[in-house]
Each structure stands twice: as C-alpha cells, then as structure tokens.
Amino acid sequence: MTTKSLEIVSSAMKSLGIAYGFGSYAGNAAGKIVYPYFVGEYIESPPMNEDGQQTATIMLTGFHRGTWQELETAKAKIENYFNKVSGKTVMADDGSAVVIFYDSALIIPKEDAELKSVQINLSVQEWSVNI
C-alpha cells in the first residue's frame, strides 16, 4: 500500500470534521482529547496477479465517552464519504489510481463501561503504473 491511501483517509477525516490520527491520537492542536476520535491502522494483502494492483484494509477504530448515537453519526459520515458502491477514487498524474470503499463495521466491547468503540473497515485497491 502506498502513502497515497493514507493521505486520502487523513484528508477525508479532516474534511468530515472527525478527529483522527494514524497509529495513535494525541488530541487536537492544544493536546486536548476530542471525542469521538478515530485511530487508523492497516493490513496489506499479498498481490494476487501481475497487473500492478495492491489491496489492503484500513481499520479506523473510533472511541467516544458520550452516547452511541454520536459515534454512529461519525460512522455514517465515513460510510457516506467512502460509498460502498462507488467508493472514493483518486487518480494521480502518473496514471496510478486509488479506490477506497466502506466495507464493514463492528462494535468493540471495552471493560470501561463509559468508553464506546467501533471499528470501521475500508477496502483499498491501488493500481500503479511503472513509467
């Protein structure tokens, strides 16, 4: 997976007004934790053919100490942005392409009853062009 996919997700979260950090979340510019917030991670899949396609899953784990509804509202924004059918497509000047689709979500139980958490899975498909 290229950094382009990570940049697309980071940009999307910013435009949606959702607090986000890749790998960890350190809070806003003042260092204050803003809820809900999401932390991104990924897992790559091995190439299955020689057409330059790479696939991966980006996992966005959301945390909130408010109501479930607020966390679900953030999830709905992400689901709408990375549409299940059309996805979000970005073409690079060199002919490379990235498409990111909303895949699925699951509730993650926590020992802390006040802390709510959901994992959103985004399916990533990338094609690179060697010039």
PDB file of C-alpha atoms in Angstrom:
ATOM      1  CA  MET A   1       0.000   0.000   0.000  1.00  0.00           C
ATOM      2  CA  THR A   2       1.248   3.461  -0.821  1.00  0.00           C
ATOM      3  CA  THR A   3       1.096   6.543   1.361  1.00  0.00           C
ATOM      4  CA  LYS A   4      -1.472   7.985  -1.068  1.00  0.00           C
ATOM      5  CA  SER A   5      -4.217   5.864   0.543  1.00  0.00           C
ATOM      6  CA  LEU A   6      -3.280   7.081   3.997  1.00  0.00           C
ATOM      7  CA  GLU A   7      -3.278  10.690   2.776  1.00  0.00           C
ATOM      8  CA  ILE A   8      -6.762  10.221   1.278  1.00  0.00           C
ATOM      9  CA  VAL A   9      -8.148   8.901   4.566  1.00  0.00           C
ATOM     10  CA  SER A  10      -6.473  11.630   6.621  1.00  0.00           C
ATOM     11  CA  SER A  11      -7.823  14.312   4.287  1.00  0.00           C
ATOM     12  CA  ALA A  12     -11.309  12.768   4.376  1.00  0.00           C
ATOM     13  CA  MET A  13     -11.407  12.691   8.168  1.00  0.00           C
ATOM     14  CA  LYS A  14     -10.342  16.338   8.296  1.00  0.00           C
ATOM     15  CA  SER A  15     -12.991  17.390   5.759  1.00  0.00           C
ATOM     16  CA  LEU A  16     -15.643  15.430   7.692  1.00  0.00           C
ATOM     17  CA  GLY A  17     -14.654  17.206  10.914  1.00  0.00           C
ATOM     18  CA  ILE A  18     -13.733  13.951  12.658  1.00  0.00           C
ATOM     19  CA  ALA A  19     -10.724  13.856  14.991  1.00  0.00           C
ATOM     20  CA  TYR A  20      -8.186  11.356  13.603  1.00  0.00           C
ATOM     21  CA  GLY A  21      -4.662  10.105  13.982  1.00  0.00           C
ATOM     22  CA  PHE A  22      -2.788   7.394  12.117  1.00  0.00           C
ATOM     23  CA  GLY A  23      -1.311   4.864  14.550  1.00  0.00           C
ATOM     24  CA  SER A  24      -2.322   6.945  17.579  1.00  0.00           C
ATOM     25  CA  TYR A  25      -4.302  10.016  18.504  1.00  0.00           C
ATOM     26  CA  ALA A  26      -2.629  12.724  20.563  1.00  0.00           C
ATOM     27  CA  GLY A  27      -5.514  15.193  20.702  1.00  0.00           C
ATOM     28  CA  ASN A  28      -6.120  18.465  18.943  1.00  0.00           C
ATOM     29  CA  ALA A  29      -3.547  21.244  18.415  1.00  0.00           C
ATOM     30  CA  ALA A  30      -3.804  22.125  22.118  1.00  0.00           C
ATOM     31  CA  GLY A  31      -3.278  18.467  23.101  1.00  0.00           C
ATOM     32  CA  LYS A  32      -6.891  18.092  24.283  1.00  0.00           C
ATOM     33  CA  ILE A  33      -8.666  14.801  23.522  1.00  0.00           C
ATOM     34  CA  VAL A  34     -11.700  15.477  21.313  1.00  0.00           C
ATOM     35  CA  TYR A  35     -14.439  12.823  21.189  1.00  0.00           C
ATOM     36  CA  PRO A  36     -15.299  10.999  19.105  1.00  0.00           C
ATOM     37  CA  TYR A  37     -11.883  10.316  17.656  1.00  0.00           C
ATOM     38  CA  PHE A  38     -10.562   7.623  15.354  1.00  0.00           C
ATOM     39  CA  VAL A  39      -7.203   5.875  15.052  1.00  0.00           C
ATOM     40  CA  GLY A  40      -6.128   4.370  11.726  1.00  0.00           C
ATOM     41  CA  GLU A  41      -4.183   1.167  11.081  1.00  0.00           C
ATOM     42  CA  TYR A  42      -3.875  -1.090   8.050  1.00  0.00           C
ATOM     43  CA  ILE A  43      -3.218  -4.617   6.893  1.00  0.00           C
ATOM     44  CA  GLU A  44      -1.911  -5.377   3.402  1.00  0.00           C
ATOM     45  CA  SER A  45      -2.878  -8.347   1.278  1.00  0.00           C
ATOM     46  CA  PRO A  46      -0.323 -10.103  -0.937  1.00  0.00           C
ATOM     47  CA  PRO A  47      -0.601  -9.351  -4.684  1.00  0.00           C
ATOM     48  CA  MET A  48      -2.721 -11.931  -6.482  1.00  0.00           C
ATOM     49  CA  ASN A  49      -1.718 -11.080 -10.057  1.00  0.00           C
ATOM     50  CA  GLU A  50       0.730  -9.061 -12.140  1.00  0.00           C
ATOM     51  CA  ASP A  51      -1.463  -6.112 -13.136  1.00  0.00           C
ATOM     52  CA  GLY A  52       0.028  -3.752 -10.533  1.00  0.00           C
ATOM     53  CA  GLN A  53      -2.998  -3.963  -8.238  1.00  0.00           C
ATOM     54  CA  GLN A  54      -2.433  -3.881  -4.496  1.00  0.00           C
ATOM     55  CA  THR A  55      -5.161  -4.413  -1.907  1.00  0.00           C
ATOM     56  CA  ALA A  56      -5.332  -3.547   1.756  1.00  0.00           C
ATOM     57  CA  THR A  57      -7.763  -2.890   4.570  1.00  0.00           C
ATOM     58  CA  ILE A  58      -7.596   0.312   6.571  1.00  0.00           C
ATOM     59  CA  MET A  59      -9.130  -0.084  10.011  1.00  0.00           C
ATOM     60  CA  LEU A  60     -10.497   3.057  11.641  1.00  0.00           C
ATOM     61  CA  THR A  61     -11.152   2.468  15.331  1.00  0.00           C
ATOM     62  CA  GLY A  62     -13.428   5.076  16.872  1.00  0.00           C
ATOM     63  CA  PHE A  63     -13.670   5.949  20.553  1.00  0.00           C
ATOM     64  CA  HIS A  64     -16.252   8.012  22.407  1.00  0.00           C
ATOM     65  CA  ARG A  65     -17.294   8.700  26.002  1.00  0.00           C
ATOM     66  CA  GLY A  66     -20.663  10.183  25.009  1.00  0.00           C
ATOM     67  CA  THR A  67     -23.672   8.466  23.515  1.00  0.00           C
ATOM     68  CA  TRP A  68     -23.588   5.653  20.999  1.00  0.00           C
ATOM     69  CA  GLN A  69     -25.573   7.914  18.681  1.00  0.00           C
ATOM     70  CA  GLU A  70     -22.678  10.376  18.381  1.00  0.00           C
ATOM     71  CA  LEU A  71     -20.278   7.566  17.464  1.00  0.00           C
ATOM     72  CA  GLU A  72     -22.803   6.166  14.967  1.00  0.00           C
ATOM     73  CA  THR A  73     -23.182   9.639  13.417  1.00  0.00           C
ATOM     74  CA  ALA A  74     -19.424   9.789  12.811  1.00  0.00           C
ATOM     75  CA  LYS A  75     -19.554   6.258  11.356  1.00  0.00           C
ATOM     76  CA  ALA A  76     -22.361   7.302   8.990  1.00  0.00           C
ATOM     77  CA  LYS A  77     -20.289  10.253   7.734  1.00  0.00           C
ATOM     78  CA  ILE A  78     -17.389   7.903   6.947  1.00  0.00           C
ATOM     79  CA  GLU A  79     -19.735   5.382   5.300  1.00  0.00           C
ATOM     80  CA  ASN A  80     -21.248   8.086   3.086  1.00  0.00           C
ATOM     81  CA  TYR A  81     -17.844   9.512   2.116  1.00  0.00           C
ATOM     82  CA  PHE A  82     -16.354   6.119   1.166  1.00  0.00           C
ATOM     83  CA  ASN A  83     -19.531   4.834  -0.509  1.00  0.00           C
ATOM     84  CA  LYS A  84     -19.982   1.031  -0.547  1.00  0.00           C
ATOM     85  CA  VAL A  85     -20.687   1.006  -4.288  1.00  0.00           C
ATOM     86  CA  SER A  86     -18.779   3.875  -5.883  1.00  0.00           C
ATOM     87  CA  GLY A  87     -16.081   4.397  -3.242  1.00  0.00           C
ATOM     88  CA  LYS A  88     -13.713   7.355  -3.322  1.00  0.00           C
ATOM     89  CA  THR A  89     -11.450   7.354  -6.403  1.00  0.00           C
ATOM     90  CA  VAL A  90      -8.265   9.397  -6.755  1.00  0.00           C
ATOM     91  CA  MET A  91      -6.192   9.425  -9.943  1.00  0.00           C
ATOM     92  CA  ALA A  92      -2.550  10.537  -9.842  1.00  0.00           C
ATOM     93  CA  ASP A  93      -0.777  12.433 -12.599  1.00  0.00           C
ATOM     94  CA  ASP A  94       1.342   9.355 -13.380  1.00  0.00           C
ATOM     95  CA  GLY A  95      -1.771   7.247 -14.129  1.00  0.00           C
ATOM     96  CA  SER A  96      -1.833   5.464 -10.773  1.00  0.00           C
ATOM     97  CA  ALA A  97      -5.220   5.115  -9.096  1.00  0.00           C
ATOM     98  CA  VAL A  98      -6.576   4.527  -5.597  1.00  0.00           C
ATOM     99  CA  VAL A  99     -10.137   3.495  -4.783  1.00  0.00           C
ATOM    100  CA  ILE A 100     -11.312   3.245  -1.171  1.00  0.00           C
ATOM    101  CA  PHE A 101     -14.671   1.671  -0.263  1.00  0.00           C
ATOM    102  CA  TYR A 102     -16.534   1.422   3.030  1.00  0.00           C
ATOM    103  CA  ASP A 103     -16.522  -2.312   3.815  1.00  0.00           C
ATOM    104  CA  SER A 104     -17.940  -3.071   7.249  1.00  0.00           C
ATOM    105  CA  ALA A 105     -18.037  -2.115  10.916  1.00  0.00           C
ATOM    106  CA  LEU A 106     -18.172  -3.870  14.259  1.00  0.00           C
ATOM    107  CA  ILE A 107     -18.685  -2.827  17.863  1.00  0.00           C
ATOM    108  CA  ILE A 108     -15.653  -3.438  20.077  1.00  0.00           C
ATOM    109  CA  PRO A 109     -16.572  -4.184  23.713  1.00  0.00           C
ATOM    110  CA  LYS A 110     -14.497  -2.356  26.338  1.00  0.00           C
ATOM    111  CA  GLU A 111     -14.004  -3.059  30.040  1.00  0.00           C
ATOM    112  CA  ASP A 112     -14.607   0.639  30.714  1.00  0.00           C
ATOM    113  CA  ALA A 113     -18.419   0.923  30.508  1.00  0.00           C
ATOM    114  CA  GLU A 114     -18.214   4.641  29.646  1.00  0.00           C
ATOM    115  CA  LEU A 115     -15.894   4.098  26.673  1.00  0.00           C
ATOM    116  CA  LYS A 116     -17.618   3.104  23.458  1.00  0.00           C
ATOM    117  CA  SER A 117     -15.693   1.818  20.445  1.00  0.00           C
ATOM    118  CA  VAL A 118     -16.380   0.832  16.858  1.00  0.00           C
ATOM    119  CA  GLN A 119     -14.045  -0.477  14.147  1.00  0.00           C
ATOM    120  CA  ILE A 120     -14.712   0.587  10.569  1.00  0.00           C
ATOM    121  CA  ASN A 121     -13.033  -1.355   7.770  1.00  0.00           C
ATOM    122  CA  LEU A 122     -12.223   0.382   4.496  1.00  0.00           C
ATOM    123  CA  SER A 123     -11.261  -1.695   1.463  1.00  0.00           C
ATOM    124  CA  VAL A 124      -8.368  -0.208  -0.523  1.00  0.00           C
ATOM    125  CA  GLN A 125      -7.492  -1.037  -4.118  1.00  0.00           C
ATOM    126  CA  GLU A 126      -4.475   0.589  -5.755  1.00  0.00           C
ATOM    127  CA  TRP A 127      -3.074   0.358  -9.238  1.00  0.00           C
ATOM    128  CA  SER A 128       0.380   1.679 -10.014  1.00  0.00           C
ATOM    129  CA  VAL A 129       1.908   2.465 -13.366  1.00  0.00           C
ATOM    130  CA  ASN A 130       5.616   1.963 -13.984  1.00  0.00           C
ATOM    131  CA  ILE A 131       6.846   4.516 -16.497  1.00  0.00           C
TER     132      ILE A 131
END
